[in-house]
Structure formats: structure tokens, C-alpha cells
Amino acid sequence: MTSVDASTSGTATAAAGPSELSLLVITLFKGPMYRDVHDRLWPILLKLRARVTDHVAVMGLRLEIDENEGYAFLRGLRDDETDVEYPRLVNRHTLGFHTSLLIALLRKRLAEFDATSSDTRLVLGRDQIVEMLRVYLPSSSDDVKTMRVVEGHIRKVEELGFLHPLRGQDDQYEVRRIIRAYVDGQWLGDFDRRLRDYVESVAGGGADAVDDSAADVVRGDGREG
């Protein structure tokens, strides 16, 4: 991960027009940027990274760029990075238990993939994702309803940018590597404990209570809490 230090931003290219800078900032406010999706803007971002950093820093935000993986996003400054209490400008997503669970399962699958494969992209079929999550759902004889519920969680994770449907390949998704920037070891550890409580509750017939209370939070600034 490359974090841009605003103190070095004086070396930015002065010739860049304000329209390019504005377009970059607006795009980043809408969500993460990807090299393969924003192919026209990506080289401009790399050229103007220092100016973008300066621009968002006055709003209490920090630009994070991973050139190797090809993504960039904005996150809020941590408490230890500023003495100013800024209003929240990036999205904060409150997620239900099973959506959080799917994110955790995808993050773990990506870690396993990286440890065992030389490929750079993890691609999963919709059926694979459904089966990953189905085992944690309460038993039901209504397969259509179960599929509808799981697909709702898949759509939510896709909206968050962690799953990317492959063009021309029906029901195939790439697990975006930006998930690693949002879901760290501590997040997974905390969620694993919550998952154990959930599994024990399912065994005891109390799944609904755990599901309602086990909302998790993924923030657009890359922090969890």
C-alpha cells in the first residue's frame, strides 16, 4: 500500500488543469478507483497524486494508492493523524451479519488463494459464493427463498466494490484485492469470535437473535468499528 505524504506534495506537476483534479476527486468520492476500470483516469491520478493528496487533506481525508494491485481510495484521517475533528465525508456502511460474513469468507478465500496459487486474480462462480454462505444460513426447505437471500448479499458486496462481475462471463466474479485494505487481521479475528457465537446460537435455536444484533460496519475510510 502506498500512502501519499502531503508534506512532499510541492513536487506536483503545476501544469495540470483544475478540471482533471476535480474529476479525480469527484471520482474518488464516489468510491474506489481501479486501474482496469478507470483506465483513462488512472495515469492522471498517478501524475497528480500529490495535488489530490493536498486537496483532500484539508477535508480530513487521505489518499491511499496501491500501484501493484491497481486501486486507490480515500479514507478518513485516524485520530492519531490529526488534532481536528472533521465531519465524516466518506460513506459508512452498516452491514447485516450475513453480508459481513460473506465479506469475511471472501477475504479468507483470497488469502488461501494467494498462498496456493501463482495466478493474480481470484475468480469465483455465483454457485461457489452461494455455497460458501449457504452453510451458515438457518436450514430451510425453500431453496428459491434461500437463493434470493444469498443473491441479495452478493449484490451488496458487489456494490461495496469487493466483487466485480466479469464482462461476458455470466455469474463469474473477481474478488477485488481492495478487500485486503478494508478487512485486516483484527477485523477477521473479531468477526471469527462473533461467528462462533452465531454458530453456537444456531445449534441452540437462537439464530434470529444473533443475526439481528450482529451488525458490522465497514467504513469508506478503510477503518472498521
XYZ file of C-alpha atoms in Angstrom:
225
model
C 0.000 0.000 0.000
C 1.333 3.442 -0.911
C 0.251 6.287 1.342
C 0.898 9.730 -0.062
C 2.540 12.189 2.300
C 1.106 15.668 1.875
C 4.396 17.198 3.021
C 6.036 16.180 -0.268
C 3.237 17.422 -2.482
C 5.058 20.531 -3.619
C 6.606 18.497 -6.409
C 3.258 18.029 -8.126
C 3.012 18.968 -11.764
C 1.743 22.532 -11.823
C 0.604 22.414 -15.418
C -2.328 20.096 -14.767
C -5.677 21.738 -15.299
C -8.209 22.107 -12.477
C -10.735 20.060 -14.446
C -8.520 16.965 -14.218
C -8.035 17.443 -10.481
C -11.759 17.961 -9.928
C -12.631 14.893 -11.977
C -10.225 12.752 -9.945
C -11.534 13.968 -6.599
C -15.173 13.558 -7.616
C -14.498 10.035 -8.863
C -12.718 9.094 -5.621
C -15.584 10.480 -3.563
C -17.922 8.133 -5.408
C -15.816 5.110 -4.452
C -12.528 3.316 -5.117
C -10.731 3.780 -8.430
C -9.376 0.769 -10.304
C -6.672 0.719 -12.948
C -8.625 -1.665 -15.182
C -11.949 0.157 -14.801
C -10.773 3.777 -14.776
C -8.106 3.197 -17.406
C -8.199 6.785 -18.679
C -8.081 8.408 -15.237
C -5.539 6.068 -13.634
C -2.387 7.559 -15.242
C -3.683 11.048 -14.465
C -4.136 10.050 -10.823
C -0.565 8.797 -10.637
C 0.663 12.057 -12.162
C -1.430 14.267 -9.870
C -1.326 12.168 -6.709
C 0.392 14.921 -4.711
C -2.188 17.536 -5.693
C -5.039 15.152 -4.948
C -3.452 14.479 -1.558
C -3.280 18.201 -0.769
C -6.836 18.735 -1.962
C -8.425 16.022 0.173
C -6.179 16.613 3.207
C -7.943 19.891 4.017
C -11.151 17.844 4.318
C -9.614 15.359 6.732
C -9.073 12.653 4.121
C -6.043 10.693 2.963
C -5.370 9.205 -0.460
C -4.334 5.556 -0.460
C -2.869 4.078 -3.652
C -1.688 0.543 -4.299
C 0.038 0.701 -7.666
C 0.871 -3.007 -7.712
C -2.744 -4.088 -7.227
C -4.148 -1.165 -9.202
C -6.579 0.550 -6.851
C -6.929 3.817 -4.963
C -9.406 5.128 -2.415
C -9.963 7.830 0.190
C -10.027 7.187 3.902
C -10.542 9.464 6.869
C -7.572 10.531 8.919
C -7.166 8.498 12.097
C -7.334 10.211 15.463
C -3.547 9.956 15.794
C -3.059 11.680 12.422
C -4.902 14.919 13.193
C -5.990 17.090 16.103
C -9.030 18.328 14.201
C -12.391 16.561 14.436
C -13.622 16.546 10.852
C -17.183 15.698 9.824
C -17.436 12.351 8.037
C -17.291 12.832 4.273
C -16.900 9.248 3.087
C -19.577 6.621 3.270
C -20.063 4.484 6.325
C -21.869 1.220 5.629
C -23.717 -0.603 8.378
C -23.932 -4.211 7.278
C -26.056 -7.118 8.380
C -24.400 -10.183 9.839
C -24.543 -12.355 6.723
C -23.228 -9.609 4.437
C -20.324 -9.126 6.852
C -19.891 -12.894 6.910
C -19.669 -13.064 3.124
C -17.004 -10.340 3.139
C -15.019 -12.277 5.747
C -15.322 -15.517 3.765
C -14.167 -13.812 0.576
C -11.212 -12.225 2.385
C -10.171 -15.625 3.753
C -10.608 -17.273 0.357
C -8.353 -14.619 -1.182
C -5.674 -15.273 1.453
C -5.843 -19.014 0.743
C -5.697 -18.352 -2.997
C -2.598 -16.168 -2.666
C -0.885 -18.820 -0.557
C -1.517 -21.658 -3.004
C -1.753 -20.127 -6.489
C 0.546 -18.146 -8.749
C -2.410 -16.511 -10.501
C -3.136 -12.873 -9.754
C -6.938 -12.917 -9.958
C -9.328 -14.920 -7.816
C -12.465 -15.648 -9.834
C -15.449 -17.381 -8.255
C -18.707 -18.526 -9.786
C -22.012 -17.446 -8.304
C -22.736 -21.041 -7.265
C -19.433 -21.179 -5.368
C -20.264 -17.989 -3.498
C -23.755 -19.249 -2.724
C -22.374 -22.473 -1.252
C -19.822 -20.543 0.820
C -22.627 -18.674 2.553
C -25.428 -21.252 2.471
C -23.848 -23.442 5.155
C -24.190 -20.586 7.651
C -27.846 -19.885 6.916
C -30.658 -21.377 9.008
C -31.996 -24.589 7.471
C -34.835 -24.040 5.026
C -36.785 -26.218 2.629
C -37.400 -23.219 0.368
C -34.359 -23.223 -1.929
C -35.743 -20.373 -4.022
C -36.029 -18.132 -0.974
C -32.545 -19.102 0.210
C -31.078 -18.302 -3.206
C -32.853 -14.945 -3.250
C -31.457 -14.065 0.181
C -27.899 -15.045 -0.765
C -28.059 -13.139 -4.046
C -29.086 -10.059 -2.083
C -25.911 -10.336 -0.012
C -23.846 -10.839 -3.180
C -25.313 -7.664 -4.690
C -24.483 -5.715 -1.541
C -20.867 -6.896 -1.562
C -20.701 -6.056 -5.265
C -21.964 -2.530 -4.507
C -19.207 -2.153 -1.921
C -16.662 -2.944 -4.632
C -15.350 -6.225 -3.226
C -16.859 -8.348 -6.003
C -16.612 -7.420 -9.678
C -18.774 -9.241 -12.257
C -16.742 -10.293 -15.281
C -17.954 -8.899 -18.564
C -19.173 -11.563 -20.942
C -18.900 -14.316 -18.326
C -22.261 -14.953 -16.744
C -22.240 -15.444 -12.984
C -18.454 -15.100 -12.659
C -16.964 -12.648 -10.172
C -13.468 -11.408 -9.459
C -12.699 -10.892 -5.773
C -11.217 -7.405 -5.731
C -7.929 -7.099 -3.866
C -9.022 -3.850 -2.294
C -10.854 -6.068 0.204
C -7.470 -6.557 1.886
C -7.254 -2.829 2.629
C -10.633 -2.816 4.352
C -10.549 -6.172 6.113
C -7.435 -6.726 8.205
C -6.441 -9.426 10.673
C -8.065 -7.701 13.634
C -11.371 -7.361 11.782
C -11.269 -11.045 10.868
C -10.383 -12.040 14.427
C -13.260 -10.039 15.872
C -15.633 -11.470 13.315
C -14.438 -15.032 13.927
C -15.435 -14.654 17.568
C -18.807 -13.313 16.530
C -19.208 -16.179 14.079
C -18.520 -18.762 16.797
C -21.243 -17.162 18.916
C -23.574 -17.318 15.937
C -22.860 -20.996 15.226
C -23.459 -21.857 18.875
C -26.698 -19.896 18.792
C -27.850 -21.707 15.638
C -27.206 -25.011 17.369
C -29.303 -23.783 20.276
C -32.105 -22.468 18.098
C -31.406 -18.780 18.679
C -30.060 -17.736 15.303
C -32.507 -14.896 14.747
C -31.418 -13.073 17.886
C -27.762 -13.248 16.954
C -28.436 -12.247 13.377
C -30.319 -9.115 14.427
C -27.646 -7.981 16.864
C -24.556 -8.868 14.860
C -24.428 -5.913 12.505
C -20.940 -4.964 11.415
C -19.551 -1.766 9.984
C -17.268 -1.198 7.017
C -16.339 2.431 6.521
C -15.409 4.107 3.302
C -12.273 5.397 5.017
C -10.859 1.895 5.326
C -11.447 1.578 9.068
C -13.807 -0.754 10.855
C -15.727 -0.132 14.028
